[in-house]
Coordinates of C-alpha atoms and ligand atoms in Angstrom, one line a residue:
Chain A
M287 CA 100.2 133.6 98.2
Q288 CA 99.3 130.4 100.0
I289 CA 95.7 129.1 99.4
V290 CA 94.4 126.1 101.3
I291 CA 91.5 124.1 100.1
A292 CA 89.6 122.3 102.8
S293 CA 86.3 120.5 103.4
G294 CA 86.4 119.0 106.9
K295 CA 85.8 115.5 105.4
G296 CA 86.6 113.5 102.3
G297 CA 84.2 112.6 99.6
V298 CA 82.8 116.0 98.7
G299 CA 85.0 116.4 95.7
K300 CA 87.8 118.5 97.2
S301 CA 90.7 116.9 95.3
S302 CA 88.9 116.9 91.9
I303 CA 88.1 120.5 92.3
T304 CA 91.6 121.3 93.4
A305 CA 93.0 119.5 90.4
S306 CA 90.8 121.4 88.0
L307 CA 91.6 124.7 89.6
L308 CA 95.3 124.0 89.3
Y309 CA 94.8 123.2 85.7
L310 CA 92.9 126.5 85.1
L311 CA 95.4 128.7 87.0
K312 CA 98.6 127.2 85.7
D313 CA 98.8 129.3 82.5
D314 CA 98.5 132.6 84.3
Y315 CA 100.5 131.9 87.5
R316 CA 103.6 130.0 88.6
L317 CA 102.2 127.5 91.0
I318 CA 103.2 124.7 93.3
A319 CA 100.7 122.1 94.6
V320 CA 100.8 120.4 98.0
D321 CA 98.8 117.4 98.7
A322 CA 98.4 117.6 102.5
D323 CA 96.2 114.5 102.9
A324 CA 99.1 112.3 104.1
E325 CA 96.7 109.5 105.1
A326 CA 95.1 109.2 101.7
P327 CA 97.0 111.3 99.1
N328 CA 95.5 111.4 95.7
L329 CA 96.1 114.8 94.1
G330 CA 99.3 113.5 92.4
L331 CA 97.3 110.6 90.9
L332 CA 94.6 113.0 89.7
L333 CA 97.2 115.1 88.0
G334 CA 98.6 112.0 86.2
V335 CA 101.8 111.8 88.2
T336 CA 103.3 108.3 87.9
N337 CA 106.9 109.0 88.5
W338 CA 108.2 110.8 91.6
E339 CA 111.5 112.5 91.0
E340 CA 112.6 112.7 94.6
E341 CA 111.5 110.9 97.6
R342 CA 112.5 111.6 101.2
E343 CA 111.9 109.3 104.1
H344 CA 110.5 111.0 107.1
V345 CA 111.8 109.7 110.3
G346 CA 109.8 111.4 113.0
A347 CA 107.6 109.0 114.8
K348 CA 108.7 107.4 118.0
I349 CA 107.7 104.0 119.3
A350 CA 108.3 102.4 122.6
R351 CA 109.9 98.9 122.8
I352 CA 110.2 96.6 125.7
N353 CA 113.1 94.3 126.2
P354 CA 111.6 91.0 127.5
E355 CA 115.0 89.9 128.9
T356 CA 115.2 92.6 131.5
C357 CA 111.4 93.2 132.1
I358 CA 110.3 92.0 135.5
R359 CA 106.7 92.0 134.5
C360 CA 105.5 94.4 137.1
G361 CA 102.8 95.8 134.8
I362 CA 103.4 99.5 135.7
C363 CA 103.9 100.5 132.1
R364 CA 100.6 99.0 131.1
E365 CA 98.8 100.8 133.9
R366 CA 100.3 104.2 133.1
C367 CA 100.2 104.3 129.3
P368 CA 97.8 107.1 128.6
Y369 CA 96.5 105.5 125.4
E370 CA 96.3 101.9 126.6
C371 CA 98.9 100.6 124.1
I372 CA 100.6 98.0 126.2
Y373 CA 99.2 94.5 126.4
M374 CA 100.3 91.1 127.7
D375 CA 100.9 88.6 125.0
E376 CA 100.2 84.9 125.2
Y377 CA 103.6 84.2 126.8
G378 CA 103.0 86.6 129.6
N379 CA 105.3 89.3 128.1
Y380 CA 104.4 92.9 128.1
V381 CA 104.4 94.2 124.6
V382 CA 103.8 97.6 123.0
N383 CA 101.3 97.7 120.2
E384 CA 103.4 99.5 117.6
L385 CA 100.3 100.4 115.6
T386 CA 98.8 102.5 118.3
C387 CA 101.7 103.8 120.3
E388 CA 102.0 107.6 120.4
G389 CA 105.6 107.7 121.5
C390 CA 105.1 109.8 124.6
N391 CA 107.7 107.8 126.6
V392 CA 105.6 107.7 129.8
C393 CA 106.1 103.9 130.0
G394 CA 109.9 104.4 129.8
L395 CA 109.8 107.0 132.6
V396 CA 107.7 104.8 135.0
C397 CA 109.5 101.5 134.3
P398 CA 111.5 100.5 137.4
V399 CA 114.2 98.7 135.4
P400 CA 116.3 101.2 133.6
G401 CA 116.9 100.5 130.0
T402 CA 114.1 98.0 129.6
I403 CA 111.9 100.4 127.7
T404 CA 113.5 102.3 124.9
L405 CA 112.0 104.9 122.6
E406 CA 113.0 104.2 119.0
Q407 CA 112.8 106.6 116.1
V408 CA 110.9 104.9 113.3
R409 CA 109.9 106.0 109.8
S410 CA 106.6 107.8 109.8
G411 CA 106.2 108.0 106.0
V412 CA 107.6 109.5 102.9
I413 CA 107.4 112.9 101.2
R414 CA 107.7 113.1 97.4
K415 CA 108.2 115.6 94.7
A416 CA 107.3 115.5 91.1
T417 CA 106.8 117.8 88.2
T418 CA 103.3 117.4 86.7
K419 CA 102.9 117.2 83.0
Y420 CA 101.3 120.6 83.3
G421 CA 104.7 122.1 84.3
F422 CA 104.1 122.9 87.9
P423 CA 105.6 120.9 90.7
I424 CA 103.7 118.9 93.4
I425 CA 104.7 117.8 96.8
S426 CA 102.9 114.9 98.3
A427 CA 103.2 112.7 101.4
Q428 CA 102.2 109.2 102.5
L429 CA 102.0 108.3 106.2
D430 CA 103.0 104.7 106.9
V431 CA 100.3 102.4 108.2
G432 CA 99.7 102.7 112.0
R433 CA 101.9 105.7 112.6
P434 CA 101.1 108.6 114.9
E435 CA 99.3 111.7 113.7
S436 CA 100.6 113.1 110.6
G437 CA 100.8 116.8 111.2
K438 CA 104.6 116.8 111.2
L439 CA 104.6 115.3 107.8
V440 CA 102.4 118.0 106.5
T441 CA 104.5 120.7 108.1
E442 CA 107.6 119.3 106.4
E443 CA 105.8 119.1 103.1
K444 CA 105.0 122.8 103.3
E445 CA 108.5 123.7 104.3
W446 CA 109.9 121.8 101.3
A447 CA 107.3 123.5 99.0
S448 CA 108.3 127.0 100.4
R449 CA 111.9 126.3 99.6
I450 CA 111.1 125.3 96.0
M451 CA 108.9 128.4 95.7
K452 CA 111.9 130.6 96.6
E453 CA 114.4 128.7 94.4
Q454 CA 112.1 128.8 91.4
G455 CA 110.5 132.1 92.0
L456 CA 107.0 130.6 92.2
E457 CA 104.0 132.8 93.1
H458 CA 101.3 130.6 94.7
M459 CA 101.1 127.5 96.8
I460 CA 97.9 125.6 96.6
V461 CA 97.4 123.2 99.5
D462 CA 94.9 120.4 99.3
S463 CA 94.1 119.9 102.9
A464 CA 93.5 116.6 104.7
A465 CA 90.2 115.4 106.0
G466 CA 89.1 116.0 109.5
I467 CA 90.1 118.9 111.8
G468 CA 93.1 117.4 113.6
C469 CA 96.8 118.0 113.4
Q470 CA 97.1 117.5 109.7
V471 CA 94.4 120.0 109.0
I472 CA 95.9 122.5 111.5
A473 CA 99.2 122.1 109.7
S474 CA 97.5 122.5 106.3
V475 CA 95.5 125.6 107.3
G476 CA 98.1 127.3 109.5
G477 CA 100.2 129.9 107.5
A478 CA 97.8 130.1 104.6
D479 CA 96.6 133.5 103.4
V480 CA 93.2 132.3 102.3
A481 CA 91.0 129.2 102.8
I482 CA 88.6 127.9 100.2
L483 CA 86.1 125.6 101.7
I484 CA 84.3 122.9 99.7
A485 CA 81.0 121.5 100.8
E486 CA 78.0 119.8 99.3
P487 CA 74.4 120.6 100.4
T488 CA 73.9 117.7 102.8
P489 CA 73.6 117.9 106.6
A490 CA 76.7 115.8 107.1
S491 CA 78.9 118.0 104.8
L492 CA 77.5 121.1 106.5
S493 CA 78.5 119.8 109.9
D494 CA 82.0 119.0 108.7
V495 CA 82.6 122.3 107.0
Q496 CA 81.4 124.2 110.0
R497 CA 83.9 122.5 112.1
V498 CA 86.8 123.1 109.7
Y499 CA 85.7 126.8 109.4
K500 CA 86.2 127.1 113.2
V501 CA 89.8 125.9 112.7
V502 CA 90.3 128.5 109.9
Q503 CA 88.9 131.2 112.2
H504 CA 91.7 130.4 114.7
F505 CA 94.2 131.6 112.1
H506 CA 92.2 134.6 111.2
E507 CA 92.3 133.7 107.5
P508 CA 89.6 134.9 105.1
A509 CA 87.4 132.0 103.9
Y510 CA 85.4 131.4 100.8
L511 CA 83.0 128.6 99.9
I512 CA 82.5 126.5 96.8
V513 CA 79.3 124.5 96.8
N514 CA 79.8 121.2 95.0
K515 CA 77.1 118.8 93.8
A516 CA 75.0 121.9 94.3
D517 CA 71.8 120.3 92.8
I518 CA 71.8 116.9 94.5
N519 CA 69.6 118.1 97.4
P520 CA 67.4 120.9 96.2
G521 CA 65.4 121.5 99.4
F522 CA 68.5 122.0 101.5
T523 CA 69.2 125.7 102.0
K524 CA 71.1 125.5 105.3
L525 CA 74.6 125.5 103.7
R526 CA 74.0 128.7 101.8
E527 CA 72.3 130.3 104.8
W528 CA 75.2 129.4 107.0
A529 CA 77.7 130.9 104.6
E530 CA 75.7 134.1 104.4
S531 CA 75.3 134.3 108.2
E532 CA 79.1 133.9 108.7
G533 CA 79.8 136.3 105.8
I534 CA 81.6 133.7 103.8
P535 CA 81.4 134.6 100.1
I536 CA 80.3 131.8 97.8
L537 CA 82.8 131.6 94.8
G538 CA 80.5 129.5 92.8
E539 CA 78.3 126.4 92.6
I540 CA 79.2 123.2 90.7
P541 CA 76.4 120.9 89.7
Y542 CA 76.5 117.1 90.1
D543 CA 78.1 115.8 87.0
S544 CA 78.9 112.2 86.2
S545 CA 81.9 113.4 84.2
I546 CA 83.7 114.0 87.5
P547 CA 83.9 110.4 88.7
K548 CA 84.7 109.4 85.1
S549 CA 87.6 111.9 84.9
M550 CA 88.9 110.5 88.2
S551 CA 89.1 107.1 86.7
M552 CA 91.0 108.6 83.8
L553 CA 93.3 110.3 86.3
K554 CA 92.7 113.7 84.8
P555 CA 91.3 117.0 86.1
F556 CA 87.6 117.0 84.9
V557 CA 88.0 120.3 83.2
E558 CA 90.7 118.8 81.0
A559 CA 88.9 115.5 80.4
F560 CA 85.5 116.9 79.8
P561 CA 85.9 120.6 79.0
D562 CA 82.3 121.0 77.8
S563 CA 80.6 119.3 80.7
K564 CA 78.4 121.5 83.0
A565 CA 80.8 121.0 85.9
S566 CA 83.7 122.3 83.7
K567 CA 81.8 125.4 82.8
A568 CA 81.1 126.1 86.4
I569 CA 84.6 125.5 87.5
R570 CA 85.9 127.9 84.9
E571 CA 83.7 130.6 86.3
V572 CA 84.9 129.8 89.8
A573 CA 88.5 130.1 88.6
E574 CA 87.8 133.5 87.1
V575 CA 86.3 134.7 90.4
I576 CA 89.4 133.4 92.2
K577 CA 91.7 135.3 89.9
E578 CA 89.6 138.5 90.4
E579 CA 88.7 138.4 94.0
I580 CA 91.4 136.4 95.7
I581 CA 94.6 136.6 93.7
R582 CA 94.4 140.1 92.3
G583 CA 92.1 141.4 94.9
Chain B
M120 CA 82.1 91.0 120.2
Q121 CA 83.4 93.9 118.2
I122 CA 83.6 94.6 114.5
A123 CA 84.9 97.6 112.7
V124 CA 83.9 99.4 109.6
S125 CA 86.7 101.4 107.9
G126 CA 88.0 102.6 104.6
G127 CA 91.3 103.9 103.4
K128 CA 89.9 107.3 102.3
G129 CA 87.1 109.5 103.2
G130 CA 83.8 109.7 101.4
T131 CA 83.6 106.1 100.4
G132 CA 80.4 105.4 102.2
K133 CA 81.9 103.9 105.3
S134 CA 79.3 105.6 107.6
T135 CA 76.4 104.6 105.4
V136 CA 77.5 100.9 105.6
A137 CA 78.1 101.2 109.4
V138 CA 74.7 102.8 110.1
N139 CA 72.7 100.4 107.9
I140 CA 74.2 97.2 109.2
A141 CA 73.8 98.5 112.8
V142 CA 70.1 99.0 112.2
E143 CA 69.8 95.6 110.7
L144 CA 72.0 93.7 113.3
A145 CA 70.2 95.5 116.2
K146 CA 67.3 93.1 115.5
K147 CA 69.5 90.2 116.5
F148 CA 72.0 91.6 119.0
K149 CA 72.0 94.0 121.9
L150 CA 74.0 96.5 120.0
V151 CA 76.1 99.6 120.3
L152 CA 77.5 101.6 117.4
A153 CA 80.5 103.8 118.2
D154 CA 81.3 106.7 115.9
L155 CA 85.1 107.0 116.4
D156 CA 85.6 109.4 113.5
V157 CA 86.1 112.0 116.1
E158 CA 87.2 114.7 113.7
A159 CA 84.0 114.5 111.7
P160 CA 81.4 112.3 113.3
N161 CA 78.4 112.0 111.2
D162 CA 76.6 108.8 112.1
H163 CA 74.0 110.7 114.1
I164 CA 73.2 112.8 111.1
L165 CA 72.7 109.7 109.0
L166 CA 70.5 108.3 111.6
G167 CA 68.5 111.5 111.9
V168 CA 69.0 111.8 115.7
N169 CA 70.3 114.6 117.9
L170 CA 73.3 113.8 120.1
G171 CA 72.3 113.1 123.7
N172 CA 73.9 112.7 127.2
E173 CA 76.9 115.0 126.5
R174 CA 79.9 114.5 128.6
E175 CA 83.0 116.6 128.6
V176 CA 86.4 115.1 127.9
H177 CA 89.2 116.8 129.8
Q178 CA 92.8 116.2 129.5
F179 CA 95.7 116.7 131.9
M180 CA 97.7 119.8 131.3
P181 CA 100.7 120.8 133.5
K182 CA 100.2 124.0 135.6
F183 CA 103.5 125.4 136.9
D184 CA 103.8 126.7 140.4
Y185 CA 106.6 129.1 139.7
S186 CA 107.2 129.6 143.5
K187 CA 108.4 126.0 143.7
C188 CA 109.9 125.4 140.2
I189 CA 113.7 125.2 140.2
K190 CA 114.0 125.8 136.5
C191 CA 115.8 122.6 135.8
R192 CA 114.2 122.2 132.4
K193 CA 113.6 118.5 132.8
C194 CA 109.9 118.8 132.0
A195 CA 110.7 120.5 128.7
E196 CA 113.4 118.0 127.8
V197 CA 111.1 115.0 128.3
C198 CA 108.1 116.4 126.4
E199 CA 107.9 114.6 123.1
E200 CA 105.4 117.1 121.8
H201 CA 107.7 120.0 122.5
A202 CA 104.7 121.6 124.3
I203 CA 106.9 123.2 126.9
V204 CA 109.2 126.0 126.0
T205 CA 111.7 127.4 128.5
L206 CA 113.0 130.9 128.8
K207 CA 116.8 131.6 128.9
D208 CA 116.8 131.1 132.7
G209 CA 114.9 127.8 132.5
T210 CA 111.4 129.0 133.4
P211 CA 109.0 126.6 131.7
F212 CA 105.9 127.7 129.7
L213 CA 103.3 125.6 128.2
M214 CA 101.9 125.8 124.7
P215 CA 98.5 124.3 125.5
T216 CA 97.4 123.0 122.1
L217 CA 100.5 121.0 121.6
C218 CA 100.1 119.2 125.0
S219 CA 98.8 115.6 124.7
G220 CA 98.2 115.2 128.4
C221 CA 100.6 112.3 128.7
R222 CA 101.9 113.4 132.1
A223 CA 105.6 112.7 131.2
C224 CA 106.5 116.2 132.5
E225 CA 104.8 115.5 135.8
I226 CA 106.6 112.2 136.2
V227 CA 110.1 113.7 135.7
C228 CA 109.7 116.9 137.7
P229 CA 111.9 116.6 140.8
V230 CA 110.0 119.1 142.9
P231 CA 106.8 117.9 144.4
G232 CA 104.0 120.4 143.7
A233 CA 106.0 122.4 141.0
I234 CA 103.7 120.8 138.4
Q235 CA 100.1 120.9 139.4
E236 CA 97.0 119.4 137.9
G237 CA 95.6 121.5 135.2
S238 CA 93.1 120.5 132.6
R239 CA 91.7 121.4 129.3
L240 CA 88.4 120.5 127.5
I241 CA 89.4 118.6 124.4
G242 CA 86.0 117.4 123.2
H243 CA 82.9 115.5 124.1
T244 CA 81.4 112.1 124.1
Y245 CA 77.7 111.4 123.7
V246 CA 75.4 108.4 124.3
T247 CA 72.3 108.6 122.2
E248 CA 69.3 106.4 122.0
T249 CA 68.3 105.7 118.4
P250 CA 64.8 104.8 117.2
Y251 CA 66.4 101.6 115.8
N252 CA 66.8 99.7 119.1
F253 CA 70.5 100.4 119.6
I254 CA 72.7 103.0 121.3
L255 CA 75.0 105.3 119.4
V256 CA 78.2 106.4 121.2
T257 CA 79.9 109.4 119.5
G258 CA 83.2 111.1 120.1
K259 CA 83.7 114.6 119.0
L260 CA 87.0 116.5 119.1
R261 CA 86.9 120.2 119.8
E262 CA 87.8 122.4 116.9
G263 CA 91.3 123.6 117.3
E264 CA 92.5 120.5 119.1
E265 CA 95.3 118.7 117.2
R266 CA 95.2 115.3 118.7
S267 CA 92.4 112.8 118.1
M268 CA 93.9 109.8 120.0
P269 CA 92.9 110.9 123.5
L270 CA 89.3 111.4 122.3
V271 CA 89.2 108.0 120.6
V272 CA 90.5 106.4 123.8
A273 CA 87.9 108.3 125.9
T274 CA 85.1 107.3 123.6
K275 CA 86.1 103.7 123.7
R276 CA 86.1 104.0 127.5
R277 CA 82.6 105.3 127.5
V278 CA 81.5 102.4 125.3
K279 CA 82.8 100.1 128.0
E280 CA 80.4 101.5 130.6
L281 CA 77.5 100.2 128.6
S282 CA 76.4 96.6 128.1
W283 CA 76.1 95.1 124.7
D284 CA 76.6 91.9 122.8
L285 CA 77.9 93.4 119.6
L286 CA 79.9 96.6 119.2
I287 CA 80.3 98.1 115.8
V288 CA 82.9 100.8 115.5
D289 CA 83.0 103.3 112.6
T290 CA 86.5 104.7 112.2
A291 CA 88.0 107.8 110.7
A292 CA 89.5 107.7 107.2
G293 CA 93.1 106.9 106.7
T294 CA 95.4 104.3 108.3
G295 CA 97.2 106.2 111.0
N296 CA 97.4 105.0 114.6
T297 CA 94.0 106.6 115.6
V298 CA 92.4 104.3 113.1
S299 CA 94.2 101.3 114.5
K300 CA 93.2 102.3 118.0
A301 CA 89.6 102.4 116.9
I302 CA 89.8 99.0 115.2
E303 CA 91.7 97.4 118.1
G304 CA 89.8 94.5 119.6
S305 CA 87.7 93.8 116.5
E306 CA 87.1 90.3 115.3
L307 CA 86.2 91.5 111.8
L308 CA 87.2 94.5 109.7
I309 CA 85.0 95.6 106.9
A310 CA 86.8 97.9 104.5
V311 CA 84.5 100.0 102.4
T312 CA 86.1 101.0 99.1
E313 CA 85.5 102.5 95.7
P314 CA 86.7 100.8 92.5
T315 CA 88.4 104.0 91.2
P316 CA 92.2 104.1 90.9
L317 CA 92.3 106.3 94.0
G318 CA 90.0 104.1 95.9
I319 CA 92.0 101.0 95.1
H320 CA 95.3 102.6 96.3
D321 CA 93.7 103.4 99.6
T322 CA 92.1 100.0 99.9
E323 CA 95.5 98.4 99.8
L324 CA 96.5 100.5 102.8
I325 CA 93.5 99.4 104.9
L326 CA 94.0 95.8 103.8
E327 CA 97.6 96.1 105.0
L328 CA 96.5 97.5 108.3
G329 CA 94.1 94.5 108.7
R330 CA 96.9 92.1 107.9
L331 CA 99.3 93.8 110.5
M332 CA 96.5 93.6 113.1
E333 CA 95.7 90.0 112.2
I334 CA 92.0 90.7 111.8
E335 CA 89.8 88.9 109.3
T336 CA 89.0 91.5 106.6
W337 CA 86.1 91.8 104.2
V338 CA 85.7 94.3 101.4
V339 CA 82.5 96.1 100.4
I340 CA 82.8 97.9 97.1
N341 CA 80.7 101.0 97.0
R342 CA 79.7 102.8 93.8
S343 CA 80.8 99.6 92.1
D344 CA 79.7 100.8 88.7
L345 CA 82.1 103.7 88.7
G346 CA 85.3 101.8 88.0
D347 CA 87.0 98.5 87.6
V348 CA 85.8 96.1 90.3
N349 CA 88.0 93.3 89.1
E350 CA 91.0 95.2 90.2
V351 CA 89.5 95.4 93.7
Y352 CA 88.9 91.7 93.7
R353 CA 92.5 91.1 92.7
R354 CA 93.9 93.3 95.4
A355 CA 91.6 91.8 98.0
E356 CA 92.7 88.3 97.1
R357 CA 96.3 89.2 97.5
Y358 CA 95.6 90.0 101.1
G359 CA 93.3 87.0 101.6
A360 CA 90.3 89.3 102.0
E361 CA 86.9 88.4 100.7
V362 CA 84.8 90.9 98.7
I363 CA 81.4 90.4 100.2
A364 CA 79.2 93.0 98.4
E365 CA 79.0 95.5 95.6
I366 CA 76.8 98.5 96.0
P367 CA 76.1 100.4 92.8
Y368 CA 75.8 104.1 92.7
S369 CA 72.2 104.9 93.5
E370 CA 70.0 107.9 93.8
N371 CA 68.0 106.2 96.5
I372 CA 71.0 105.8 98.7
V373 CA 71.9 109.5 98.2
K374 CA 68.3 110.5 99.0
T375 CA 68.1 108.4 102.2
Y376 CA 71.6 109.6 103.2
V377 CA 70.6 113.2 102.8
S378 CA 67.3 112.8 104.7
G379 CA 68.7 110.9 107.7
T380 CA 66.7 107.7 107.1
P381 CA 68.8 104.5 106.9
I382 CA 68.0 102.8 103.6
V383 CA 67.4 99.4 105.3
T384 CA 64.3 100.9 106.9
T385 CA 62.8 101.7 103.4
N386 CA 61.4 99.5 100.6
F387 CA 64.0 100.6 98.1
P388 CA 65.5 97.6 96.4
E389 CA 69.0 98.7 97.5
A390 CA 68.1 97.9 101.1
E391 CA 68.5 94.2 100.3
I392 CA 72.2 94.6 99.7
F393 CA 72.7 96.0 103.2
R394 CA 70.5 93.3 104.7
K395 CA 72.7 90.7 103.0
I396 CA 75.8 92.2 104.4
A397 CA 74.3 92.1 107.9
D398 CA 73.2 88.5 107.4
K399 CA 76.7 87.5 106.4
I400 CA 78.2 89.2 109.5
Y401 CA 75.6 87.5 111.6
N402 CA 76.6 84.1 110.3
F403 CA 80.2 84.9 110.8
L404 CA 79.7 85.9 114.4
R405 CA 77.4 83.1 115.3
Ligands
SF4_734 S1 105.3 105.5 124.5 FE1 103.5 106.3 125.4 S2 101.9 105.6 124.1 FE2 103.7 104.4 123.6 S3 103.4 102.6 124.9 FE3 104.7 104.1 126.0 S4 103.2 105.2 127.3 FE4 102.0 104.1 125.7
SF4_735 S1 107.3 98.7 133.7 FE1 109.2 97.9 132.9 S2 109.6 96.1 134.1 FE2 107.4 96.6 134.5 S3 106.3 95.4 133.0 FE3 106.7 97.3 132.0 S4 108.6 97.0 130.9 FE4 108.4 95.3 132.4
SF4_736 S1 101.6 116.3 129.6 FE1 103.0 115.4 128.1 S2 102.6 116.6 126.2 FE2 101.8 117.8 127.9 S3 103.4 119.1 128.5 FE3 103.6 117.3 129.8 S4 105.0 116.0 128.7 FE4 104.3 117.5 127.2
SF4_737 S1 110.8 119.8 135.8 FE1 109.6 120.8 137.5 S2 111.2 122.0 138.5 FE2 112.1 121.4 136.6 S3 111.6 123.2 135.3 FE3 109.9 121.7 135.0 S4 108.4 122.4 136.5 FE4 110.3 123.4 137.1

C-alpha cells in the first residue's frame, strides 16, 4: 500500500509526524520511506541518516544557451520567451538566465540563425538511498538550486522505491509529500492509495490543506486528517468543521509539545526521543488507528 | 526598488516577516507586497483581509483542427513537456495538465490553422487594498495545475501595472527556478531561517541562490531559541551574508499570526524586532 502524507505547506509538523509514524509502524510492517520534498528534504535527517549508500544524478532539466559568436542580436528570442528568461547583459549580448529558464525551447525555435540557441541537458538534482538505523530504507531527493520544477525527480524517486519494494518484498510505501500543490505534490499524491493530511488549527493552514485536498480529490484517493498543535488556537473550530463537512475522518489530534522541536534538533523521531511526552502518547494512538482503519481496514 | 523575503524551507516564518516589514515600511514608501508563493499564498490571511479584484490567468493551449492537420507529429516531437501524444497514424492529442502554454508546438506546425488558439484557466491574481496603506498583490495557482512558473510570471506582470516605490516579494519555499523567478530584480534578499539542523541545511541553499543571483543577502533567524544560532552565523559568514535579527519563539507572535493582526501594529515587545528589521532595510535602500 502507498500512503502519502501531505499538508499543502511546510511548517505544520508533517515531517516530524511522518518520522514518528514510521518509527511506530516499522516493527509490524515492512516499510519504505520516500521523502518527496525535493526542494527541502529533511525526512532522512530526522531519521538520523548521515550516510547515503547510493546516489544517482538526475539529468532531466534542460536549459537554453545562446552562442554570442553567431547571435545577430535581433532580440526575437527575448520577445518570445514565455517566462521572460532572456536578458541583455552589459556588453549587449543576449543571455539566458539559467536560474529561471524552463527549457521549453521556444527561443531556439524562433531564432533566425540556426544553431545559435541550443538546448542543453543539465543536472537537475540527485536521488539518494539509505538504510535507516531502524532497518527500513529511505529514498530522498535534492533539487539543484535554480532548476525547473521538481515533479520529475519525485516521479523517479517513487519508481526507484517501487523497484526496491518488489525486490525486497516490502509492504508499504510512506511518502512525505512536498509543500505546495504543484508538480511535486501531484507526483507525490498520484498513485497513492490513501492520503493523510496534516494541518494545524490556524486559518493559513486550513487554507493550505483545503487546496491540497482538492489535488487529492482529483485522484479519488480516500483522505484522513491529523490535527497537529491541536491546542494552540482553542477558539478555532473551522478546521474540524471543514473535515466533517467533507467527510474526512480525523485520525487523531496531537497537542503542541516543545519536545517536538527539541527532538528535531536531536535528529530523532519525537516518539523515540521523548516517549513519555504528551505528543508521543497522541501519536501512538494515531498509529493504532492507522493500523486498524487504513492498513488492515 | 525591489526586495525579496525567502527561506529555504516552508514554515520558517517567511510570510510573518514579509507582512510585518511591509506594514512598517509602508509608512515610508509607496509600497506593494507581492505574494508569489502561488501554491500556498497566505499573506492576505496574515493581514486579515479578503482577496479583491480577482483576475483570471489563462494560458495558451493548442487546439487541433483535425481537418487541416497532416499528422506530421512535429508538434509532439517539439513539446518538452510531452503534453502531446500521437496515435499510430500521427493524430495528435493533448494532455492538458502537462501543457505549459509555451507555444513551441504552434511555432513548428507547418500547416497554418492546424493548431488553433485554445486556452485554459490556470489560476488567479488579486490586487487587494490593505488597511496598512499598501497594496497586496497575490497569485494563486488553481488546484490540479502542475506548473507554478506561468502564474509567478503573470503575478509579477500584474505588479508592473501598479505604481510603487518599493516592492516586497514573498516567495515560495525551496530554491527551484520559480523561487529565483520571484526573487529576480531584487536588490536585497532576506532569508528567514531556523537554527535547527534542518533549517541550517536549507539556509545554505538559499544563501547559495543569493550568491548565484549576485544579490546582497541578509539572514533573519526565527525561533532563535530552538537551536544553535552560532551555526547559522558561521554559515552566513561563509556566504558573506549578514545576520540582521534573531526572533525568539513567542506566544504573542503565534497569537497575532493566528488572528490576522500583524504584530507590528500591537504593543507586544516583539513588535520592536520587526521595526528594527524595517529600519535596517530603510537605511539600506536610502
Ligand atoms: S528555453 Fe524557454 S524558458 Fe528557456 S530561455 Fe528559451 S524560451 Fe525562455
Ligand atoms: S533570436 Fe537568435 S539571433 Fe536573435 S538575439 Fe536571440 S539568439 Fe541572437
Ligand atoms: S504549448 Fe508547449 S507545452 Fe503546450 S502542448 Fe504546445 S509545446 Fe507542449
Ligand atoms: S505539427 Fe501541426 S500538422 Fe503536424 S501533427 Fe501537429 S498539428 Fe498536425
